[in-house]
């Protein structure tokens, strides 16, 4: 495989890549963001549109990113340059900017998940004052410390490089997260009030569909699948030629969508159960009171309702695993600008990682004190930024690089690709359907915003 510097790398095994890419995809997007967006947007209607966005738009874009990455063996900027992208090189820079901006606020939320593990521990030990201190979302200094801790942990894994760092950490965590989610769903479905949440989550009321809902669902699909900023161009660049790209993308999409679906199956019933216990979730107008904090309010309430030490054990384990899921996503967010500095500026991996960690650490610490920045950063660099990047990636692939060249790349690892059903549908999806859908969603939103 093309390597440009000794500081690049390659995945150790086929499964290693799928786990690492799924580790990037599965994170706070699935467990913190998705359930609150479902709750905000009337439940099942959002779920349906979200699933459509993931499979109709997200999956084809993922295959596009992986083929660009493996073809060039480069970071997003280097990849567009290598394929003669001209102005499209700007898409690479935009991706890197989005990555840095998203990482800056993502670290803050990730810091919360970690501090909630301590909060649950102290709660279980009867130390309420300590428990409250670790749970305080509004406390700037506490947030900043946990944000920086998380930045440091991300840095340490990324300097370990592709195989020993990223791949090793992700392989064990995903199955554990899956098991604990299923256990918790089993418990919550027996709680009074939960069936109402289940109905809202699974029985669509299509009158709830609005342009705002579609916009959020599209943004969420890109965010959750780690698309639109070149994270999967970068991860694709570490792939060997034996890997079947569409198959790998399908596994990653299914894993990500599956975990998000389970998170909804846990949180929606848990919200209504918490409400039945007197915790305020919706205001008088039926709007969600605190969407950023939803998961952090609802889940501890659930753990505290459990008998004996079970709540303590599940609470601590859950928040630790969620921190780890967030870590495998922050790793991929950091890896993009790091790969850019290694490839394009000849930096050493450690230097590059230190530089970017310092930048995101400083911005993240500032965000910790000014939590309202989360919403603005999220809107510009995620909900608008990632679909915009995805649109450009589709246009680049179909009209500059050309789908036939991408198919030639996929033939390594998937010899019959041109004659397969995938090979017939994908060029249309990436060249016509996805760009048109993304463009419609983005323009209506921009018109509504201004
Ligand atoms: N997909 C990650 C999550 O759901 C976030 C992410 C977005 C990671 C973009 C990398 C790139 O938490």
Coordinates of C-alpha atoms and ligand atoms in Angstrom, one line a residue:
X1 CA 0.0 0.0 0.0
X2 CA 1.2 3.5 -0.7
X3 CA 2.8 5.0 2.3
X4 CA 4.2 8.5 2.3
X5 CA 6.0 8.5 5.6
X6 CA 7.1 6.1 8.2
X7 CA 4.6 7.7 10.5
X8 CA 1.7 6.4 8.5
X9 CA 0.4 2.9 9.0
X10 CA -1.9 0.1 8.0
X11 CA -4.7 -1.8 9.7
X12 CA -3.6 -5.2 11.1
X13 CA -6.6 -7.2 9.9
X14 CA -9.9 -7.0 8.1
X15 CA -11.9 -7.0 11.4
X16 CA -9.5 -4.5 12.8
X17 CA -10.6 -1.9 10.3
X18 CA -14.3 -2.6 10.6
X19 CA -14.0 -2.2 14.4
X20 CA -12.0 1.0 14.2
X21 CA -14.3 2.5 11.7
X22 CA -17.3 1.4 13.6
X23 CA -15.6 2.8 16.7
X24 CA -15.3 6.1 15.0
X25 CA -19.0 6.0 14.0
X26 CA -20.4 4.7 17.3
X27 CA -20.1 7.4 19.9
X28 CA -21.8 10.3 21.5
X29 CA -23.7 10.8 18.2
X30 CA -25.6 7.5 18.9
X31 CA -26.1 7.7 22.6
X32 CA -26.1 11.3 23.6
X33 CA -27.3 13.1 20.4
X34 CA -29.6 10.7 18.6
X35 CA -32.1 10.1 21.5
X36 CA -32.5 13.8 22.3
X37 CA -33.1 14.5 18.6
X38 CA -35.7 11.8 18.5
X39 CA -37.3 13.2 21.6
X40 CA -37.2 16.7 20.2
X41 CA -38.7 15.8 16.9
X42 CA -41.7 13.7 17.9
X43 CA -40.2 10.2 18.0
X44 CA -40.7 7.6 15.3
X45 CA -41.1 10.1 12.4
X46 CA -37.6 11.2 13.1
X47 CA -36.4 7.7 13.3
X48 CA -37.8 6.8 9.9
X49 CA -36.3 9.8 8.1
X50 CA -33.0 9.2 9.9
X51 CA -32.8 5.6 8.7
X52 CA -33.6 6.8 5.2
X53 CA -30.8 9.4 5.4
X54 CA -28.3 6.7 6.6
X55 CA -29.0 4.1 4.0
X56 CA -29.9 6.2 1.0
X57 CA -27.3 9.0 1.4
X58 CA -24.9 8.0 4.1
X59 CA -23.9 4.5 3.0
X60 CA -23.0 5.6 -0.6
X61 CA -21.0 8.5 0.7
X62 CA -19.1 6.2 3.0
X63 CA -18.1 3.9 0.1
X64 CA -17.0 7.1 -1.7
X65 CA -14.8 8.2 1.1
X66 CA -13.3 4.8 1.6
X67 CA -12.4 4.4 -2.1
X68 CA -10.9 7.9 -2.3
X69 CA -8.9 7.1 0.9
X70 CA -7.6 3.7 -0.2
X71 CA -6.8 4.9 -3.8
X72 CA -4.6 7.7 -2.6
X73 CA -3.3 6.5 0.8
X74 CA -3.7 10.1 2.0
X75 CA -5.4 12.5 4.3
X76 CA -8.4 14.5 2.8
X77 CA -6.3 17.4 1.5
X78 CA -3.6 15.1 0.1
X79 CA -6.3 12.8 -1.4
X80 CA -8.0 15.5 -3.3
X81 CA -4.7 16.9 -4.5
X82 CA -3.5 13.4 -5.6
X83 CA -6.6 12.9 -7.7
X84 CA -6.2 16.2 -9.4
X85 CA -9.0 17.9 -7.5
X86 CA -8.3 21.5 -8.3
X87 CA -10.7 23.6 -6.2
X88 CA -11.9 20.4 -4.6
X89 CA -8.8 20.5 -2.4
X90 CA -10.7 23.1 -0.4
X91 CA -13.2 20.4 0.5
X92 CA -10.3 18.6 2.2
X93 CA -9.4 21.8 4.2
X94 CA -13.0 22.3 5.1
X95 CA -13.1 18.7 6.4
X96 CA -10.1 19.3 8.6
X97 CA -11.6 22.5 9.9
X98 CA -14.9 20.7 10.7
X99 CA -12.9 18.0 12.5
X100 CA -11.1 20.4 14.7
X101 CA -14.3 22.4 15.5
X102 CA -16.3 19.2 16.2
X103 CA -13.6 17.8 18.4
X104 CA -13.5 21.0 20.4
X105 CA -17.0 20.6 21.7
X106 CA -17.2 16.8 21.5
X107 CA -14.4 16.7 24.1
X108 CA -16.6 18.6 26.6
X109 CA -19.5 16.2 26.3
X110 CA -17.1 13.3 26.4
X111 CA -15.7 14.8 29.6
X112 CA -19.2 14.8 31.1
X113 CA -19.6 11.1 30.3
X114 CA -16.4 10.4 32.2
X115 CA -17.2 12.6 35.2
X116 CA -20.7 10.9 35.4
X117 CA -18.9 7.6 36.0
X118 CA -17.5 9.1 39.2
X119 CA -20.8 10.7 40.0
X120 CA -22.5 7.3 39.9
X121 CA -19.8 5.7 42.0
X122 CA -20.1 8.3 44.7
X123 CA -23.9 8.1 44.6
X124 CA -23.7 4.4 45.1
X125 CA -21.4 4.9 48.1
X126 CA -23.9 7.3 49.6
X127 CA -21.6 10.4 49.1
X128 CA -24.3 12.6 47.7
X129 CA -22.3 15.9 47.8
X130 CA -19.4 14.3 45.8
X131 CA -21.9 12.7 43.4
X132 CA -23.5 16.1 42.8
X133 CA -20.2 17.8 42.2
X134 CA -19.2 15.3 39.5
X135 CA -22.6 15.6 37.9
X136 CA -22.7 19.4 37.7
X137 CA -22.9 20.1 34.0
X138 CA -22.8 23.9 34.6
X139 CA -19.5 23.9 36.5
X140 CA -16.9 25.4 34.3
X141 CA -13.7 24.3 36.1
X142 CA -14.9 20.7 36.5
X143 CA -15.9 20.6 32.8
X144 CA -12.6 22.1 31.8
X145 CA -10.6 19.5 33.8
X146 CA -12.5 16.6 32.3
X147 CA -12.3 18.1 28.8
X148 CA -8.5 18.3 29.1
X149 CA -8.2 14.8 30.6
X150 CA -10.1 13.5 27.6
X151 CA -7.9 15.4 25.2
X152 CA -4.9 13.9 26.8
X153 CA -6.3 10.4 26.6
X154 CA -7.1 10.9 22.9
X155 CA -3.6 12.2 22.3
X156 CA -2.0 9.2 24.0
X157 CA -3.9 6.7 21.8
X158 CA -3.2 8.6 18.6
X159 CA 0.5 8.8 19.2
X160 CA 0.4 5.0 19.5
X161 CA -0.3 4.9 15.8
X162 CA -2.8 2.9 13.7
X163 CA -2.3 -0.7 14.7
X164 CA -1.2 -0.7 18.3
X165 CA -3.1 2.4 19.3
X166 CA -6.4 2.9 17.5
X167 CA -7.1 -0.7 16.5
X168 CA -6.4 -2.3 19.8
X169 CA -8.5 0.0 21.9
X170 CA -11.6 -0.3 19.7
X171 CA -11.7 -4.1 19.3
X172 CA -12.9 -5.0 22.8
X173 CA -15.1 -2.1 23.6
X174 CA -17.9 -2.3 21.1
X175 CA -19.2 -5.8 22.1
X176 CA -19.2 -4.7 25.8
X177 CA -21.3 -1.6 25.0
X178 CA -23.8 -3.7 23.1
X179 CA -24.3 -6.1 26.0
X180 CA -24.8 -3.4 28.6
X181 CA -27.3 -1.5 26.3
X182 CA -29.4 -4.7 25.9
X183 CA -29.3 -5.3 29.7
X184 CA -30.5 -1.8 30.4
X185 CA -33.3 -2.0 27.8
X186 CA -34.5 -5.2 29.4
X187 CA -34.7 -3.4 32.7
X188 CA -36.3 -0.2 31.5
X189 CA -39.1 -1.9 29.6
X190 CA -40.5 -3.2 32.9
X191 CA -40.6 0.3 34.5
X192 CA -44.0 2.1 34.9
X193 CA -44.5 4.7 32.2
X194 CA -42.0 3.2 29.8
X195 CA -44.5 1.8 27.4
X196 CA -45.6 5.3 26.5
X197 CA -42.0 6.1 25.5
X198 CA -41.8 2.9 23.5
X199 CA -45.0 3.9 21.5
X200 CA -43.7 7.4 20.8
X201 CA -40.4 5.9 19.5
X202 CA -41.9 3.2 17.3
X203 CA -45.2 4.4 16.1
X204 CA -44.7 7.1 13.5
X205 CA -46.9 10.2 13.4
X206 CA -46.0 11.4 9.9
X207 CA -47.6 14.8 10.5
X208 CA -44.5 15.6 12.6
X209 CA -42.3 15.6 9.5
X210 CA -41.1 19.1 8.7
X211 CA -38.2 20.6 6.8
X212 CA -36.5 21.2 10.2
X213 CA -36.8 17.6 11.1
X214 CA -35.4 16.4 7.8
X215 CA -32.4 18.8 8.1
X216 CA -31.6 17.5 11.6
X217 CA -32.0 13.9 10.5
X218 CA -29.6 14.5 7.6
X219 CA -27.0 16.2 9.8
X220 CA -27.4 13.5 12.4
X221 CA -26.8 10.8 9.8
X222 CA -23.6 12.4 8.6
X223 CA -22.4 13.0 12.2
X224 CA -23.2 9.6 13.5
X225 CA -21.6 7.8 10.5
X226 CA -18.5 10.1 10.8
X227 CA -19.0 11.3 7.2
X228 CA -18.5 14.5 5.3
X229 CA -15.1 15.6 6.8
X230 CA -12.8 12.9 5.5
X231 CA -12.5 10.8 8.6
X232 CA -13.2 7.8 6.5
X233 CA -11.0 9.0 3.7
X234 CA -8.3 9.0 6.4
X235 CA -9.2 5.6 7.8
X236 CA -9.6 4.2 4.3
X237 CA -6.0 5.3 3.6
X238 CA -4.8 2.7 6.0
X239 CA -6.7 -0.1 4.3
X240 CA -5.0 -2.9 2.4
X241 CA -6.1 -3.8 -1.1
X242 CA -7.7 -7.1 -0.1
X243 CA -10.6 -5.4 1.7
X244 CA -14.0 -5.4 0.1
X245 CA -14.9 -1.7 0.5
X246 CA -18.7 -1.8 0.0
X247 CA -19.0 -4.8 2.4
X248 CA -16.9 -3.0 5.1
X249 CA -19.0 0.1 4.7
X250 CA -22.2 -2.0 5.1
X251 CA -20.9 -3.5 8.3
X252 CA -20.0 -0.1 9.7
X253 CA -23.3 1.5 8.7
X254 CA -25.3 -1.4 10.2
X255 CA -23.3 -1.3 13.5
X256 CA -23.8 2.4 13.8
X257 CA -27.5 2.4 13.0
X258 CA -28.0 -0.6 15.2
X259 CA -26.4 1.0 18.3
X260 CA -28.3 4.3 17.7
X261 CA -31.6 2.3 17.4
X262 CA -30.8 0.5 20.7
X263 CA -29.9 3.8 22.4
X264 CA -33.3 5.2 21.4
X265 CA -35.0 2.0 22.7
X266 CA -33.3 2.7 26.0
X267 CA -33.6 6.4 26.4
X268 CA -37.2 7.0 25.1
X269 CA -38.8 4.6 27.5
X270 CA -36.4 5.8 30.3
X271 CA -37.5 9.4 29.7
X272 CA -41.2 8.5 30.2
X273 CA -40.4 6.4 33.2
X274 CA -38.5 9.3 34.7
X275 CA -41.4 11.6 34.0
X276 CA -43.7 9.1 35.7
X277 CA -41.4 9.5 38.7
X278 CA -41.8 13.2 38.8
X279 CA -38.7 14.3 36.9
X280 CA -39.5 17.2 34.5
X281 CA -38.5 16.2 30.9
X282 CA -40.9 18.3 28.8
X283 CA -42.1 21.9 29.5
X284 CA -45.8 22.9 29.4
X285 CA -45.6 23.4 25.6
X286 CA -44.3 19.9 25.2
X287 CA -40.7 21.0 24.3
X288 CA -37.7 19.2 25.7
X289 CA -36.4 21.1 28.7
X290 CA -32.7 20.3 28.4
X291 CA -31.7 18.5 25.3
X292 CA -27.9 18.7 25.8
X293 CA -28.3 17.2 29.2
X294 CA -31.1 14.8 28.5
X295 CA -29.1 11.5 28.7
X296 CA -27.3 12.8 31.8
X297 CA -30.6 13.5 33.6
X298 CA -32.6 10.5 32.5
X299 CA -30.0 7.7 32.9
X300 CA -28.8 8.4 36.4
X301 CA -32.5 8.5 37.5
X302 CA -32.9 5.1 36.0
X303 CA -29.8 3.7 37.8
X304 CA -30.9 5.2 41.1
X305 CA -34.3 3.4 40.8
X306 CA -32.5 0.0 40.8
X307 CA -32.3 -2.1 43.9
X308 CA -29.1 -2.6 45.9
X309 CA -25.7 -2.4 44.2
X310 CA -27.0 -3.2 40.7
X311 CA -27.6 0.5 40.0
X312 CA -24.1 1.3 41.1
X313 CA -22.5 -1.4 39.0
X314 CA -24.5 -0.6 35.9
X315 CA -24.2 3.1 36.3
X316 CA -20.4 3.1 36.6
X317 CA -19.9 0.6 33.8
X318 CA -22.3 2.3 31.5
X319 CA -20.7 5.7 31.8
X320 CA -17.2 4.2 31.5
X321 CA -18.1 2.3 28.3
X322 CA -19.8 5.4 26.9
X323 CA -16.5 7.3 27.6
X324 CA -14.7 4.6 25.7
X325 CA -17.1 4.8 22.8
X326 CA -16.5 8.6 22.8
X327 CA -12.8 8.0 22.9
X328 CA -12.8 5.8 19.8
X329 CA -14.6 8.7 18.1
X330 CA -12.3 11.5 19.4
X331 CA -9.4 9.4 18.2
X332 CA -10.8 9.5 14.6
X333 CA -11.5 13.2 14.8
X334 CA -7.9 13.8 15.9
X335 CA -6.4 11.4 13.4
X336 CA -7.7 13.5 10.4
X337 CA -5.7 16.7 11.1
X338 CA -2.8 14.6 12.4
X339 CA -2.6 12.6 9.1
X340 CA -2.8 15.9 7.3
X341 CA 0.2 17.4 9.1
X342 CA 2.2 14.1 8.7
X343 CA 1.5 13.8 5.0
X344 CA 1.5 17.4 3.8
X345 CA 3.9 19.0 6.2
X346 CA 6.2 16.2 7.0
X347 CA 5.6 16.4 10.8
X348 CA 6.3 13.6 13.2
X349 CA 3.1 11.9 14.5
X350 CA 3.8 13.0 18.1
X351 CA 4.5 16.6 17.1
X352 CA 1.4 16.8 14.9
X353 CA -0.8 15.2 17.6
X354 CA 0.6 17.5 20.3
X355 CA -0.1 20.6 18.2
X356 CA -3.7 19.7 17.4
X357 CA -4.4 18.5 20.9
X358 CA -3.2 21.8 22.3
X359 CA -5.5 23.7 19.9
X360 CA -8.6 21.7 20.6
X361 CA -7.7 21.6 24.3
X362 CA -7.7 25.4 24.5
X363 CA -10.9 25.8 22.5
X364 CA -12.6 22.9 24.5
X365 CA -11.6 24.5 27.8
X366 CA -13.2 27.7 26.7
X367 CA -16.4 25.9 25.6
X368 CA -16.5 24.3 29.0
X369 CA -17.2 27.6 30.6
X370 CA -19.5 28.8 27.8
X371 CA -21.7 25.8 27.1
X372 CA -24.0 27.7 24.7
X373 CA -21.1 27.6 22.2
X374 CA -21.8 23.9 21.8
X375 CA -25.1 24.6 19.9
X376 CA -23.4 27.1 17.5
X377 CA -20.4 25.0 16.8
X378 CA -22.7 22.0 16.3
X379 CA -24.9 23.9 13.8
X380 CA -22.2 25.3 11.6
X381 CA -19.6 22.5 11.5
X382 CA -21.8 19.5 12.0
X383 CA -25.4 20.0 10.9
X384 CA -24.5 22.2 8.0
X385 CA -20.8 21.5 7.6
X386 CA -20.8 17.7 7.3
X387 CA -23.7 17.4 4.7
X388 CA -22.0 20.2 2.7
X389 CA -18.7 18.2 2.8
X390 CA -20.6 15.1 1.8
X391 CA -22.2 16.9 -1.2
X392 CA -18.8 18.0 -2.4
X393 CA -17.3 14.5 -2.0
X394 CA -20.2 13.1 -4.2
X395 CA -19.7 15.8 -6.8
X396 CA -15.9 15.3 -6.8
X397 CA -16.2 11.6 -7.1
X398 CA -18.9 11.5 -9.8
X399 CA -17.8 14.4 -12.0
X400 CA -14.1 15.0 -11.4
X401 CA -12.6 11.6 -10.5
X402 CA -15.5 9.6 -12.1
X403 CA -17.3 6.6 -10.7
X404 CA -15.7 4.2 -13.1
X405 CA -12.3 4.9 -11.5
X406 CA -13.8 4.4 -8.1
X407 CA -15.2 1.1 -9.3
X408 CA -11.8 0.1 -10.5
X409 CA -10.5 0.8 -7.0
X410 CA -13.2 -1.3 -5.5
X411 CA -12.4 -4.2 -7.8
X412 CA -9.5 -4.9 -5.5
X413 CA -11.3 -6.9 -2.8
X414 CA -14.6 -7.1 -4.7
X415 CA -13.8 -8.4 -8.2
X416 CA -17.3 -8.6 -9.5
X417 CA -18.3 -5.2 -8.3
X418 CA -19.3 -3.7 -11.7
X419 CA -21.8 -6.5 -12.4
X420 CA -23.2 -6.6 -8.9
X421 CA -26.5 -5.0 -7.9
X422 CA -24.3 -2.6 -5.8
X423 CA -22.3 -1.7 -8.9
X424 CA -25.4 -0.7 -10.7
X425 CA -27.0 1.3 -8.0
X426 CA -24.1 3.1 -6.3
X427 CA -23.0 5.3 -9.3
X428 CA -26.6 6.7 -9.5
X429 CA -26.7 7.1 -5.7
X430 CA -23.5 9.0 -5.4
X431 CA -23.7 11.0 -8.7
X432 CA -27.4 11.9 -8.7
X433 CA -29.6 10.9 -5.8
X434 CA -27.4 11.8 -2.8
X435 CA -26.2 15.2 -4.1
X436 CA -29.7 16.2 -5.1
X437 CA -31.2 15.2 -1.7
X438 CA -28.4 16.9 0.2
X439 CA -28.6 20.1 -1.9
X440 CA -32.4 20.3 -1.4
X441 CA -32.1 19.9 2.3
X442 CA -29.3 22.4 2.7
X443 CA -30.9 25.1 0.5
X444 CA -34.3 24.9 2.2
X445 CA -32.5 25.2 5.6
X446 CA -30.4 28.1 4.6
X447 CA -33.5 29.9 3.2
X448 CA -35.4 29.2 6.5
X449 CA -32.5 30.4 8.6
X450 CA -32.1 33.8 6.9
Ligands
LIG1 N1 -19.6 9.5 14.6 C1 -19.1 10.0 15.9 C2 -20.3 9.9 16.9 O1 -21.4 9.5 16.5 C3 -18.7 11.5 15.8 C4 -17.8 11.8 14.6 C5 -18.2 12.6 13.6 C6 -16.5 11.1 14.5 C7 -17.3 12.9 12.5 C8 -15.7 11.4 13.5 C9 -16.1 12.3 12.5 O2 -20.1 10.1 18.0

